Structure formats: structure tokens, C-alpha cells
GROMACS .gro file of C-alpha atoms in nm:
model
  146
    1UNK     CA    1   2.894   1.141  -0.973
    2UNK     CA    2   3.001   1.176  -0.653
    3UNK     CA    3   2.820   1.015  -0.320
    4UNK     CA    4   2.595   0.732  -0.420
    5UNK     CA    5   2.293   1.001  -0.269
    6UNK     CA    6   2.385   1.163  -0.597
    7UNK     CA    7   2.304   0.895  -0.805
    8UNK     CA    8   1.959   0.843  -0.569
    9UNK     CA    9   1.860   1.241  -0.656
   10UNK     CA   10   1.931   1.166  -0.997
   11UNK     CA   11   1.757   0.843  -1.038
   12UNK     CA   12   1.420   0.973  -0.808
   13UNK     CA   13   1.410   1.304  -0.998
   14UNK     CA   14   1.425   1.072  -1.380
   15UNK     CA   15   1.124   0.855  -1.181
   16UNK     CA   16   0.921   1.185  -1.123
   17UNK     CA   17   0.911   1.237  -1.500
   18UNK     CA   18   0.786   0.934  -1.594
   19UNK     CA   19   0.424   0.942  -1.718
   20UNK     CA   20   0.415   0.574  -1.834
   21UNK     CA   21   0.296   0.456  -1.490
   22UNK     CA   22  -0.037   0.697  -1.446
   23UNK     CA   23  -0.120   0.875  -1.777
   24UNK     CA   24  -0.494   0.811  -1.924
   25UNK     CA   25  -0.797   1.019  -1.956
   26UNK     CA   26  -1.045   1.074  -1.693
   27UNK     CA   27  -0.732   0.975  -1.397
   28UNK     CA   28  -0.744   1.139  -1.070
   29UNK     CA   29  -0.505   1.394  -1.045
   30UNK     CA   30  -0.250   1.404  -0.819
   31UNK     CA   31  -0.340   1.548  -0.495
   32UNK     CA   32  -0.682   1.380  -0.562
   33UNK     CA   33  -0.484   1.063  -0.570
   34UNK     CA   34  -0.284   1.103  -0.249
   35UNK     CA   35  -0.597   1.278  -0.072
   36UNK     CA   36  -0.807   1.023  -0.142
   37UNK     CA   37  -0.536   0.763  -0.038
   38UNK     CA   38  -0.453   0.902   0.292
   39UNK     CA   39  -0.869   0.931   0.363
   40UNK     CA   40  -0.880   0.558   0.268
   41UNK     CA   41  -0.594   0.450   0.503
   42UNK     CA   42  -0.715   0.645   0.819
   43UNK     CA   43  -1.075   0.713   0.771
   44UNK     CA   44  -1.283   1.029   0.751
   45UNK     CA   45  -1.034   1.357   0.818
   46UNK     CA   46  -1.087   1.730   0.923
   47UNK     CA   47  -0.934   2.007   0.699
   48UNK     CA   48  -0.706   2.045   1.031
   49UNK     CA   49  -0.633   1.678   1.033
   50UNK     CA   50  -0.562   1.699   0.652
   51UNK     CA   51  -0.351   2.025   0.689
   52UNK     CA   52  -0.120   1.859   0.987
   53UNK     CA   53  -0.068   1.492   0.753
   54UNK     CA   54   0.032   1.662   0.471
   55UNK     CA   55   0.231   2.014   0.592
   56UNK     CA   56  -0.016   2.182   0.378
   57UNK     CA   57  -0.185   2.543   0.487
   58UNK     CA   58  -0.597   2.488   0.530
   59UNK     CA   59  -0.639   2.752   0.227
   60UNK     CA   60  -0.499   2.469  -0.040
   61UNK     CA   61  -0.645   2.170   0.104
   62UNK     CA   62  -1.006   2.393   0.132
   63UNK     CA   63  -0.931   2.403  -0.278
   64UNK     CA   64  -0.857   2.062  -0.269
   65UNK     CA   65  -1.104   1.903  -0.122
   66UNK     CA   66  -1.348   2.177  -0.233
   67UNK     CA   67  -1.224   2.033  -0.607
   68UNK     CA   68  -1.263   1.656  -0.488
   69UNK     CA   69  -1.634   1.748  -0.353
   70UNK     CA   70  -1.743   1.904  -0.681
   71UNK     CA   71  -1.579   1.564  -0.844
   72UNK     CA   72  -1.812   1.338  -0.635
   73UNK     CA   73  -1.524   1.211  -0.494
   74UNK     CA   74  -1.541   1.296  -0.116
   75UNK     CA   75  -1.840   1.418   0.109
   76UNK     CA   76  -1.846   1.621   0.407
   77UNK     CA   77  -1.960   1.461   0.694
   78UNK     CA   78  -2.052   1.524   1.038
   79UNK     CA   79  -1.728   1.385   1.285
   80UNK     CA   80  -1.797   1.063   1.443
   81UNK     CA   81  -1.649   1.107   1.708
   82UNK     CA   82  -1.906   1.380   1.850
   83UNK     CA   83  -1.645   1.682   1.763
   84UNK     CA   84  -1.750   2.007   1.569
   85UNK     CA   85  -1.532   1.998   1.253
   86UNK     CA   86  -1.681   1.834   1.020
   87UNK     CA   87  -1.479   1.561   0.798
   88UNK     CA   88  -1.435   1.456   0.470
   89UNK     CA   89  -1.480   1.082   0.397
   90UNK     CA   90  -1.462   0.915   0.012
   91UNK     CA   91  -1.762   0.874  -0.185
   92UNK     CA   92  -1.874   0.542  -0.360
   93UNK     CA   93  -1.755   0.746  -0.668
   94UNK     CA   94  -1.439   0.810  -0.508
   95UNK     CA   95  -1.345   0.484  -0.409
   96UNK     CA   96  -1.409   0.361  -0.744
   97UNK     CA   97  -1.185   0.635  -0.920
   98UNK     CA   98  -0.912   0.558  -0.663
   99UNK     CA   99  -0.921   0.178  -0.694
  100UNK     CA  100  -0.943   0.218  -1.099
  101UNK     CA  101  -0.635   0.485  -1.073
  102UNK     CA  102  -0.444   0.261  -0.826
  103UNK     CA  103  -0.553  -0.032  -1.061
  104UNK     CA  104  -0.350   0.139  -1.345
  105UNK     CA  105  -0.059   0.234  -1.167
  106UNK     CA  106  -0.018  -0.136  -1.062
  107UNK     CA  107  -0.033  -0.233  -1.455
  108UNK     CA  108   0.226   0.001  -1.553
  109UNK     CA  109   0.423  -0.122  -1.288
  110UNK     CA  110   0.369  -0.464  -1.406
  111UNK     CA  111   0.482  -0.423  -1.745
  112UNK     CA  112   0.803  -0.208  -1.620
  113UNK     CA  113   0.859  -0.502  -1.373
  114UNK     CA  114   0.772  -0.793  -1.600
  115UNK     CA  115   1.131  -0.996  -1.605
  116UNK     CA  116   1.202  -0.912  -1.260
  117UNK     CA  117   1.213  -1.181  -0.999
  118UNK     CA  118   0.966  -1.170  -0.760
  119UNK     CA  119   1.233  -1.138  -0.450
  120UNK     CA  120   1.341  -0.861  -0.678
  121UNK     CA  121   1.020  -0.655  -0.651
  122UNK     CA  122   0.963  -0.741  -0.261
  123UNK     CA  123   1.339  -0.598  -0.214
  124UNK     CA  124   1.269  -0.327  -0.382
  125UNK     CA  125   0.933  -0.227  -0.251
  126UNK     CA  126   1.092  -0.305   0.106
  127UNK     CA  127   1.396  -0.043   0.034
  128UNK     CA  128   1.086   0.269  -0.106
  129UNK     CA  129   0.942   0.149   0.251
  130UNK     CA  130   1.227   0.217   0.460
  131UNK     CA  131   1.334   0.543   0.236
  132UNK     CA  132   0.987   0.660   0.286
  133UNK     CA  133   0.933   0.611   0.634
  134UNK     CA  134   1.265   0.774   0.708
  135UNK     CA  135   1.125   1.066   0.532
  136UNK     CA  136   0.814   1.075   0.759
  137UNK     CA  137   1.029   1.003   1.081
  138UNK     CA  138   1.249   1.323   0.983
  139UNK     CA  139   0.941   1.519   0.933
  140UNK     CA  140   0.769   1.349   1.224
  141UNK     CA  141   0.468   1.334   0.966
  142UNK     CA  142   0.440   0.925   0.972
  143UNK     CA  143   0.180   0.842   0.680
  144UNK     CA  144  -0.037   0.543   0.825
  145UNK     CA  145  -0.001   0.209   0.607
  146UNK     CA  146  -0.255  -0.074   0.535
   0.00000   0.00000   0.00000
């Protein structure tokens, strides 16, 4: 197959497909999901603070967050820190949705993961960490961890 980052492109693009880890009705979608996530981890955020994390144009995340507002899933608040721009910050609602989501990821990953060794899963989890934060260092986009 060539270099072994062929057989990474191959193996991340089969992961993409795989619905068994987030499929059920009434789920957040995906960019509700990671929205919501990245609000969580760093607190209330501007559209311009939203637009510089994720590379995005203001246009899309207005629709996105526009969506998530009409969801109950995020408010618009005035910005703590005394600024104009207002910011968005997760709903009671929201925080539920994204804790029941993230609760059934976790259980899909638990039944993928069920004979693996528990050194197994930290090694793995520690080698997504270091892929993904060499990502964000390349993009100089770091995404903020718990």
C-alpha cells in the first residue's frame, strides 16, 4: 500500500463511515456536536471567536448557531468581559443533549472496545491525542482540552 500514511488515510477515511458509534434519533448533529463541545471547553464564544477556532467564514457559523438557538441549545448572551459582541453560551437543554450524545458515543465505543486491555485503550487514545494536536499545531488552530 505503500507508506504506512497510506494505510492511516485508509483506515481514518473507513472510521469516518462508521455510523455505529453516533446513530439514534433525536442526536445532535454534527456541527451541533462539535459547537457545543468547543463552547463547553472554553466558555461562552463570539461568532468571531467561533469563526477563528474553527476556520469557518461568520456566514456558516451565523447558520449554525442560528440552527442551535432555534434548538434550545445555545443562548446569546451579553460578553462578560464588558466587550460589544455578544456570545453564545449552552443552554440547560444543550448541555443535556451534549452530555446524552457524548454519553452514546462513549457506549458505542465501549462495545467496539470491549476485549481490549485497558493499556490498550489509554495507548490508543494517547496516539488520536498526539495526531490531533499535530493537526492543530500545523494549523496553529490548538482546540483547548479538559
Amino acid at each position: 500500500m505503500g507508506r504506512p500514511t497510506h494505510e492511516v488515510e485508509y483506515e481514518q477515511m473507513l472510521l469516518s463511515r462508521h455510523e455505529l458509534l453516533r446513530h439514534r434519533s433525536g442526536s445532535l448533529d454534527r456541527s451541533a456536536y462539535i459547537l457545543l463541545s468547543r463552547i463547553r471547553v472554553q466558555g461562552p464564544m463570539s461568532i468571531g471567536e467561533l469563526s477563528d477556532a474553527f476556520a469557518l467564514d461568520t456566514s456558516t457559523l451565523n447558520r449554525q448557531t442560528a440552527a442551535a438557538m432555534r434548538a434550545g441549545l445555545v443562548e446569546r448572551i451579553p460578553n462578560p468581559e464588558g466587550g460589544m459582541a455578544r456570545k453564545f453560551r449552552i443552554t440547560p437543554q444543550g448541555a443535556r443533549m451534549l452530555d446524552e450524545e457524548r454519553d452514546t458515543i462513549i457506549g458505542g465505543l465501549d462495545k467496539v472496545m470491549a476485549e481490549w486491555a485497558d493499556d490498550d485503550i489509554a495507548a490508543f487514545a494517547a496516539y488520536l491525542r498526539r495526531f490531533n494536536t499535530d493537526i492543530e499545531r500545523l494549523a496553529g488552530r490548538p482546540w483547548p482540552r479538559p
